[in-house]
PDB file of C-alpha atoms and ligand atoms in Angstrom:
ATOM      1  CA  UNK A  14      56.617 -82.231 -77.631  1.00 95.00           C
ATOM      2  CA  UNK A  15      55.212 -80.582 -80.849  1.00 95.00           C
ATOM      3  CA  UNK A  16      58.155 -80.670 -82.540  1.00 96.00           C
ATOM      4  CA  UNK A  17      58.106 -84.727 -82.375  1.00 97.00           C
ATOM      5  CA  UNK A  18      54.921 -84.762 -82.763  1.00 97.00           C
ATOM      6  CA  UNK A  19      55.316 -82.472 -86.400  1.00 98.00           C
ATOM      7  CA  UNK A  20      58.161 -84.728 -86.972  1.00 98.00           C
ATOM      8  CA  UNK A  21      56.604 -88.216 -86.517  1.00 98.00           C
ATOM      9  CA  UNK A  22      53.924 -87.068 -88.780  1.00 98.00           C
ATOM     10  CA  UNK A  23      56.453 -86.519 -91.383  1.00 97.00           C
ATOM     11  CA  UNK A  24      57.960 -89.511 -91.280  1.00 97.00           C
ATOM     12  CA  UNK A  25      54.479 -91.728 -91.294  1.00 98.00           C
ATOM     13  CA  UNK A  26      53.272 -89.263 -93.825  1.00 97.00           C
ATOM     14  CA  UNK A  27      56.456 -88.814 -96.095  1.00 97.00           C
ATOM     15  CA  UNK A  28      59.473 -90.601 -95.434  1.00 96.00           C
ATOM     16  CA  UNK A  29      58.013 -94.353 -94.604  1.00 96.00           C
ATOM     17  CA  UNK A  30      55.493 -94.847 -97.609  1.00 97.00           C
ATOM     18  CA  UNK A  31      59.142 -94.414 -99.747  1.00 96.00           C
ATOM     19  CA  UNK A  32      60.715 -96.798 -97.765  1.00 94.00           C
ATOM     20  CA  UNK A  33      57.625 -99.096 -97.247  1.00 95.00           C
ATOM     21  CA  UNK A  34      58.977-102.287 -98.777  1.00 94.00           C
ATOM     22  CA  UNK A  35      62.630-102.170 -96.753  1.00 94.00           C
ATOM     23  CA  UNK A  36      60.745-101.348 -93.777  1.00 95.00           C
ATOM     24  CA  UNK A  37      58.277-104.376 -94.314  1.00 95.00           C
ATOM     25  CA  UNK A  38      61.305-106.747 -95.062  1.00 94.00           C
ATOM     26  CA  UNK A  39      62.927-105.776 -92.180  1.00 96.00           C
ATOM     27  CA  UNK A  40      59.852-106.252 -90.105  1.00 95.00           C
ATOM     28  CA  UNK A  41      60.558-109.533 -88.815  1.00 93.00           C
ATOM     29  CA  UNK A  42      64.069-109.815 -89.091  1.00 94.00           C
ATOM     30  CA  UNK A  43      67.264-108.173 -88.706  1.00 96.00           C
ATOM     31  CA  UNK A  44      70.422-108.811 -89.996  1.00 97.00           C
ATOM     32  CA  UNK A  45      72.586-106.218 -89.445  1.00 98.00           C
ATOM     33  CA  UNK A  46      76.401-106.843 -90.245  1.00 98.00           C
ATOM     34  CA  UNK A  47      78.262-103.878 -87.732  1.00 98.00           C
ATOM     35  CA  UNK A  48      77.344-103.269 -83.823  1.00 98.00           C
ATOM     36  CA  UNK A  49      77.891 -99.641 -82.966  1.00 98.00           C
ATOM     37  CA  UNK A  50      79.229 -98.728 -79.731  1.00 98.00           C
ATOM     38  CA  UNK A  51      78.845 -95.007 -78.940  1.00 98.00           C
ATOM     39  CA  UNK A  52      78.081 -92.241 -76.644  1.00 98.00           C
ATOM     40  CA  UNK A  53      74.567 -90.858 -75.738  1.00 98.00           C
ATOM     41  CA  UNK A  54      75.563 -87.785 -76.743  1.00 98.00           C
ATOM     42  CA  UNK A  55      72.936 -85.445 -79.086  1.00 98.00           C
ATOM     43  CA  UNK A  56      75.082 -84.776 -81.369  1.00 98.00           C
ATOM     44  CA  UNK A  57      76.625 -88.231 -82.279  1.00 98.00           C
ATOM     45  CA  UNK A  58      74.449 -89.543 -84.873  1.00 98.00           C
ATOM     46  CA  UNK A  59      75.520 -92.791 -86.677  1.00 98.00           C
ATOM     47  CA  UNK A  60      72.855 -93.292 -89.329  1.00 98.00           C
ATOM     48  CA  UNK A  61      73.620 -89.592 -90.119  1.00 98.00           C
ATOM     49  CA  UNK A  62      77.331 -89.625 -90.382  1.00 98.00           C
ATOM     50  CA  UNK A  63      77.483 -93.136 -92.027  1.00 98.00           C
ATOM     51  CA  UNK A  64      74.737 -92.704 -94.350  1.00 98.00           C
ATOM     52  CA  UNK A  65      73.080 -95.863 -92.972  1.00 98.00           C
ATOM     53  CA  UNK A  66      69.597 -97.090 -92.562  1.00 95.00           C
ATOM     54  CA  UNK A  67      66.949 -99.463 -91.572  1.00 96.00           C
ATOM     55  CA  UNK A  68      68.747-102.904 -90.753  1.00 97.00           C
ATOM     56  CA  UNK A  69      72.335-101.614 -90.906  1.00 98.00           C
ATOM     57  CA  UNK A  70      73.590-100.869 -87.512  1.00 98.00           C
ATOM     58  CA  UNK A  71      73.211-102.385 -84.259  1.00 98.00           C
ATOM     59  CA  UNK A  72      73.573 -99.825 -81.637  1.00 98.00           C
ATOM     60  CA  UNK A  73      74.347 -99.496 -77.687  1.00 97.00           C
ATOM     61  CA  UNK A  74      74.823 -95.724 -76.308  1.00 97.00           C
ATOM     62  CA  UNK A  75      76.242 -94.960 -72.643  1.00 97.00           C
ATOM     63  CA  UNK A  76      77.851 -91.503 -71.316  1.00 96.00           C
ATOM     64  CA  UNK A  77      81.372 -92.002 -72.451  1.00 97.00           C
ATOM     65  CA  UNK A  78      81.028 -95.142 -74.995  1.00 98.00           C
ATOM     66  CA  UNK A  79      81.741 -97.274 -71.666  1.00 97.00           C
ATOM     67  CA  UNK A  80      82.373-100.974 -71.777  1.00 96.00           C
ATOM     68  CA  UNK A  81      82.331-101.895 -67.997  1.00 93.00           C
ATOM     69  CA  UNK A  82      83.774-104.508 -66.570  1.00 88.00           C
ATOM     70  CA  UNK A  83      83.774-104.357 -62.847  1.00 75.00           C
ATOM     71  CA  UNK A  84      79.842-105.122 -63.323  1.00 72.00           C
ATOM     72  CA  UNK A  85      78.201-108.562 -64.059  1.00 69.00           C
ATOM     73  CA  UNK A  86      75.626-106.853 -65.569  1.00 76.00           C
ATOM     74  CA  UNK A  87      74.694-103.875 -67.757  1.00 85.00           C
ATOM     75  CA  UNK A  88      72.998-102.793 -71.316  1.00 89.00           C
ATOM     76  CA  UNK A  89      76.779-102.711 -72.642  1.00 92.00           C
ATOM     77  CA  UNK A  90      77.995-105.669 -72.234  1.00 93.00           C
ATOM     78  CA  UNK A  91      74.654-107.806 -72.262  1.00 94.00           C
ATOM     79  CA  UNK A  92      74.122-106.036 -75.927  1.00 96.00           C
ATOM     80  CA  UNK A  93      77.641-106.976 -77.660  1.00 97.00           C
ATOM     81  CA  UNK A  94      77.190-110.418 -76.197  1.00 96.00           C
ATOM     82  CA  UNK A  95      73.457-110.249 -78.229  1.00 97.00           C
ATOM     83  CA  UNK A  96      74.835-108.772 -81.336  1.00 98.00           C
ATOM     84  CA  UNK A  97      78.287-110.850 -81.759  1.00 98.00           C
ATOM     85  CA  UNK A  98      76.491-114.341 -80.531  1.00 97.00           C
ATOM     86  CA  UNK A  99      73.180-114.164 -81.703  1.00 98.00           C
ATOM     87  CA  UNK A 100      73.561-111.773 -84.864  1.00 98.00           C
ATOM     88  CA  UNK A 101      77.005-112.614 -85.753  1.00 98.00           C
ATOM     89  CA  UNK A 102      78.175-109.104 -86.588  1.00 98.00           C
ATOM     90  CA  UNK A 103      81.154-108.983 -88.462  1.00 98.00           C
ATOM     91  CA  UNK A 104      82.206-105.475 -87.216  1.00 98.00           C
ATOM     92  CA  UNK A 105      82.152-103.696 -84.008  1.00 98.00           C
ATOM     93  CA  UNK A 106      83.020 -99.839 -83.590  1.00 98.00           C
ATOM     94  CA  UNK A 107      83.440 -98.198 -81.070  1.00 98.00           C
ATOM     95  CA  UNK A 108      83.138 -94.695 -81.486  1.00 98.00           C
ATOM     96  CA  UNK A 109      84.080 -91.757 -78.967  1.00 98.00           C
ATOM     97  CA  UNK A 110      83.423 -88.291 -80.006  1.00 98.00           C
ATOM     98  CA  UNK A 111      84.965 -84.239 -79.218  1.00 98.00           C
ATOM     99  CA  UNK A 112      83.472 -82.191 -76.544  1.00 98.00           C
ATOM    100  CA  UNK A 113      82.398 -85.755 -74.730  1.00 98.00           C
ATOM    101  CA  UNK A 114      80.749 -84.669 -71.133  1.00 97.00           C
ATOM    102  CA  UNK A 115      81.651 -87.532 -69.628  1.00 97.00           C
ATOM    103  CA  UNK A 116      85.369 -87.040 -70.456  1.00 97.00           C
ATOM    104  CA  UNK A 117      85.463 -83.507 -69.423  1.00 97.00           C
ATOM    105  CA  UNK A 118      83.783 -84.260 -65.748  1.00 96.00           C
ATOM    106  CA  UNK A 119      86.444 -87.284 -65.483  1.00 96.00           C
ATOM    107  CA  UNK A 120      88.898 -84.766 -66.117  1.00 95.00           C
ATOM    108  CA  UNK A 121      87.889 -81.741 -64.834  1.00 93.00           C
ATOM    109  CA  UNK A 122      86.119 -82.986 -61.373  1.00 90.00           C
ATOM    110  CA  UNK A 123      82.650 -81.186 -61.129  1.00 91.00           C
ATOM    111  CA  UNK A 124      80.608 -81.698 -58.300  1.00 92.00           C
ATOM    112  CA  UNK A 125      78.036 -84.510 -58.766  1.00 91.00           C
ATOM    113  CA  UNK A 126      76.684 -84.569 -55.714  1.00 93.00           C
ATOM    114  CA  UNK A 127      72.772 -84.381 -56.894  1.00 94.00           C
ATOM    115  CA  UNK A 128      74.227 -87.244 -59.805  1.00 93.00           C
ATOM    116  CA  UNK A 129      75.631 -90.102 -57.592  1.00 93.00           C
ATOM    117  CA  UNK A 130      74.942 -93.069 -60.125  1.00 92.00           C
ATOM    118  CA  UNK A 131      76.843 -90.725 -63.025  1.00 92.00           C
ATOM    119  CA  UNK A 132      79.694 -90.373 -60.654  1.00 93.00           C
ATOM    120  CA  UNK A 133      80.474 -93.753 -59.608  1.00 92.00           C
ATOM    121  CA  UNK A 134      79.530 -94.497 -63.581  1.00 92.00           C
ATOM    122  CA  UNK A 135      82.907 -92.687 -64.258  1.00 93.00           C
ATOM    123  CA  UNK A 136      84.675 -94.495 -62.736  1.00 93.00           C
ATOM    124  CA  UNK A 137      84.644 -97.093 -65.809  1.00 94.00           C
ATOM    125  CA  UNK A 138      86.227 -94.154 -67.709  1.00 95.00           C
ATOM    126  CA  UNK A 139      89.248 -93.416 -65.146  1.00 95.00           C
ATOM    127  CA  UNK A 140      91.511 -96.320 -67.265  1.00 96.00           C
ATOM    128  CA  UNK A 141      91.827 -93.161 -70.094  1.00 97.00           C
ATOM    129  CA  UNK A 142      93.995 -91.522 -68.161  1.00 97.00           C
ATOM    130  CA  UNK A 143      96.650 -94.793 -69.116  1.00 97.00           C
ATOM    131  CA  UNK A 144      96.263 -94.163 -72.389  1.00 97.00           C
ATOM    132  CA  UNK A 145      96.156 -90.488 -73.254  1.00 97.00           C
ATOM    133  CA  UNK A 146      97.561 -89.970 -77.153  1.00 96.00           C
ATOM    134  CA  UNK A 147      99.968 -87.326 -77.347  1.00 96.00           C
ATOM    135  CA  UNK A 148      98.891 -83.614 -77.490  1.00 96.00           C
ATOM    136  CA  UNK A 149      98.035 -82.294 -80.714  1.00 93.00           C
ATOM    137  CA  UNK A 150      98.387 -78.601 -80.472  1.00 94.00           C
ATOM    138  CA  UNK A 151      95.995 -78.284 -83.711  1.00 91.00           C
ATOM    139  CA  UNK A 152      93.649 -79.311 -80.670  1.00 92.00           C
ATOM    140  CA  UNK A 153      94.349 -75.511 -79.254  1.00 93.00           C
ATOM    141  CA  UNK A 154      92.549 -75.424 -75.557  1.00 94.00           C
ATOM    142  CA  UNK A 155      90.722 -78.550 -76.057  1.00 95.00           C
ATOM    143  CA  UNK A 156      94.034 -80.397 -76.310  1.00 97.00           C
ATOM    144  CA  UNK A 157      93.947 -82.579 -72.999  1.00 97.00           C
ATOM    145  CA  UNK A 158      90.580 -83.575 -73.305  1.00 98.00           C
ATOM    146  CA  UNK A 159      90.798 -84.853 -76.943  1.00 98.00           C
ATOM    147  CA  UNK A 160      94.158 -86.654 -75.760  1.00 98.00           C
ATOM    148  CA  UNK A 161      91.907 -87.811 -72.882  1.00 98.00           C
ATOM    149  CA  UNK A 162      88.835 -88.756 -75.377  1.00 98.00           C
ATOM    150  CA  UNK A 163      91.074 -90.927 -77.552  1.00 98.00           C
ATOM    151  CA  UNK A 164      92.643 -92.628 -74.395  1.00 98.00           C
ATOM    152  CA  UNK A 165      89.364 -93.584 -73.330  1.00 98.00           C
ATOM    153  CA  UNK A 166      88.701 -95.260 -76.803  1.00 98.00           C
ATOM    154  CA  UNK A 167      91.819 -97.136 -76.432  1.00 98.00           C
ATOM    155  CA  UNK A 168      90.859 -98.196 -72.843  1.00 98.00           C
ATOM    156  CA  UNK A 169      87.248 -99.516 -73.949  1.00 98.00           C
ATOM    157  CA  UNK A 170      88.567-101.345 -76.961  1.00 98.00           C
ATOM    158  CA  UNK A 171      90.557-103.073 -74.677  1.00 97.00           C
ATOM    159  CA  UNK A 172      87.547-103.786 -72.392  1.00 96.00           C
ATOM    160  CA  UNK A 173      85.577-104.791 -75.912  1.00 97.00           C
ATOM    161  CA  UNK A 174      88.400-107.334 -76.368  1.00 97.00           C
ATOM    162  CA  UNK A 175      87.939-108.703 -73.172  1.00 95.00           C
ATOM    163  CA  UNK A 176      84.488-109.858 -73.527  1.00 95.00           C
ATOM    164  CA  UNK A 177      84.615-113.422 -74.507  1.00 95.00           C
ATOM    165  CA  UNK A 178      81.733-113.393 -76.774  1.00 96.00           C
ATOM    166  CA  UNK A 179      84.536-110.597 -78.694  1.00 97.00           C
ATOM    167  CA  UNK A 180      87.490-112.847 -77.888  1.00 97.00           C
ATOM    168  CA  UNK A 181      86.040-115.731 -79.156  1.00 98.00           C
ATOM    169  CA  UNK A 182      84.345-114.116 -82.644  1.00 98.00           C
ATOM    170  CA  UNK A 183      87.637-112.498 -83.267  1.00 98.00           C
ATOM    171  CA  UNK A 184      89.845-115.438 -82.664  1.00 98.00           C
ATOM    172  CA  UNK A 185      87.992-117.547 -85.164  1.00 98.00           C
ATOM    173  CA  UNK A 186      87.859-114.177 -87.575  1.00 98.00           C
ATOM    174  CA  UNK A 187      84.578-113.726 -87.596  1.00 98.00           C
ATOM    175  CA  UNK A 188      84.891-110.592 -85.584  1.00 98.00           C
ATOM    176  CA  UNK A 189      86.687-107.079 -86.676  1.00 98.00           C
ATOM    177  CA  UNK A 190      86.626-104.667 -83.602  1.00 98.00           C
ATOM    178  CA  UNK A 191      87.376-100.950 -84.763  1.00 98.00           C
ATOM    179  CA  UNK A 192      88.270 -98.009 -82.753  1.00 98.00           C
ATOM    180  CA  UNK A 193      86.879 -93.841 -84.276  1.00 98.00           C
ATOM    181  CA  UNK A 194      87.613 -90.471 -83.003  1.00 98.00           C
ATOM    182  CA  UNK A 195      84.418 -88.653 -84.435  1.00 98.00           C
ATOM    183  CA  UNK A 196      85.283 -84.869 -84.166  1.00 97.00           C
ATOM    184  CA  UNK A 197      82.150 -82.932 -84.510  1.00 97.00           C
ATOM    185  CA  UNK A 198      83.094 -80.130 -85.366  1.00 95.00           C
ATOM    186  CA  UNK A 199      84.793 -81.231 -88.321  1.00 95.00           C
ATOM    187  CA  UNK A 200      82.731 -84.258 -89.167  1.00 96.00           C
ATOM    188  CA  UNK A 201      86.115 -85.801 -89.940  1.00 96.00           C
ATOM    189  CA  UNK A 202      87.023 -89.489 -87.825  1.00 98.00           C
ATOM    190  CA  UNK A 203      89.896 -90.382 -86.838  1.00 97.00           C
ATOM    191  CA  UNK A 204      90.751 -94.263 -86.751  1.00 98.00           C
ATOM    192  CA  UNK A 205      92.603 -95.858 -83.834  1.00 98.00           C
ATOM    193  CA  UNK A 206      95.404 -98.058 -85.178  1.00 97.00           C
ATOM    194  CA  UNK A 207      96.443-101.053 -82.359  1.00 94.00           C
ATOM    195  CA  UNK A 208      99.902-101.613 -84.072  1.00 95.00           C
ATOM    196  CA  UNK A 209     101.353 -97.617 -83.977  1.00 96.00           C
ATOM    197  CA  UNK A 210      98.987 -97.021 -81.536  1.00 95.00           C
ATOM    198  CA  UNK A 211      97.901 -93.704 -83.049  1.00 96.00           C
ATOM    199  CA  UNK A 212      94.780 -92.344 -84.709  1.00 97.00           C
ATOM    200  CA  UNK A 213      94.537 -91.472 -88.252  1.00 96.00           C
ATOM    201  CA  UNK A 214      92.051 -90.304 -90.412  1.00 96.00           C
ATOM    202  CA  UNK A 215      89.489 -92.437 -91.932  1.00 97.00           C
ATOM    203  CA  UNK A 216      89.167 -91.149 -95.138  1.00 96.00           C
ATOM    204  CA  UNK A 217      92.646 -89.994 -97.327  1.00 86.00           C
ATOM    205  CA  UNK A 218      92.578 -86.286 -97.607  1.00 80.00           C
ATOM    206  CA  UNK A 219      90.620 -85.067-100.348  1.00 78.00           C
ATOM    207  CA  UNK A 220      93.588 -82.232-101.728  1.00 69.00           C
TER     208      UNK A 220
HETATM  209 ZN1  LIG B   9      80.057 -88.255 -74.942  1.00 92.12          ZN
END
């Protein structure tokens, strides 16, 4: 715990005297503009990789960015409901990532004997396997699963769609719902695109 400790101290000591007015006009509001849908994952960080802060993203995490919808009721779905009703967002992304655990144990089977609640938990993942995206042999061994990773974004964008607090916002176009690839690796995402139903990069190439 030292190291949190260390790095709490920093922050109370350092980083939020600079940022002491934001902080104190976000302290009884919020008004964030995008809801962030991503995986629990360590190494995912959104504020880090879209240069956000205080205020600017509102955020659910599951193993495997999972929009269920066999449940009545979960963090997931209860959040976007929260953010798109109550907060009027006008963005969500949902954002899968490489090397994504919860993809690799749909795919590859482990036993989860001692980790019953994760294993019936992938079962909200198994739609994936519908939409796998073609091999990309720049993927080398990885391949499958990163076919498998984006298939799963496709699948929960479609189970983002279906939640009527979505439907509705994005009927009246007060909703944009957004589907990333976020390779770590890299640090490059890749952005799902309904219409060719491919993934391209976010950004244009810089050369
Ligand atoms: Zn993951």
């Amino acid at each position: 715990m030292d190291r949190l400790l260390e790095g709490h101290k920093r922050f109370h000591d350092e980083v939020f005297p600079r940022k002491r007015e934001t902080f104190h006009l976000l302290a009884e509001m919020q008004n964030p503009q995008y809801l962030f849908i991503t995986c629990s994952d360590s190494r995912v960080l959104p504020d880090l990789i879209l240069q956000t802060g205080p205020g600017d993203l509102f955020i659910t995490r599951n193993a495997g960015n999972v929009i269920p919808v066999s449940t009545d009721e979960d963090g997931a779905t209860a959040t976007i409901e929260y953010a798109v009703e109550a907060l009027k967002v006008k963005h969500a992304i949902l954002c899968g990532h490489s090397d994504c655990g919860a993809l690799k144990a749909a795919l590859r089977k482990p036993d989860l004997e001692l980790m019953p609640k994760a294993a019936r938990w992938l079962g909200h993942v198994e739609e994936a396997f519908t939409h796998r995206q073609p091999l990309n042999p720049a993927d080398g061994e990885n391949a499958e699963l990163v076919s498998l990773i984006k298939g799963n974004v496709i699948a929960q964008l479609a189970n983002l769609h279906a939640q009527p607090s979505v439907a509705r916002a994005v009927a009246r176009h007060e909703l944009t719902v957004h589907g990333w690839y976020y390779d770590i690796m890299t640090g490059n995402i890749d952005v799902y695109n309904e219409r060719e139903d491919k993934f391209f990069p976010l950004l244009p190439p810089t050369d």
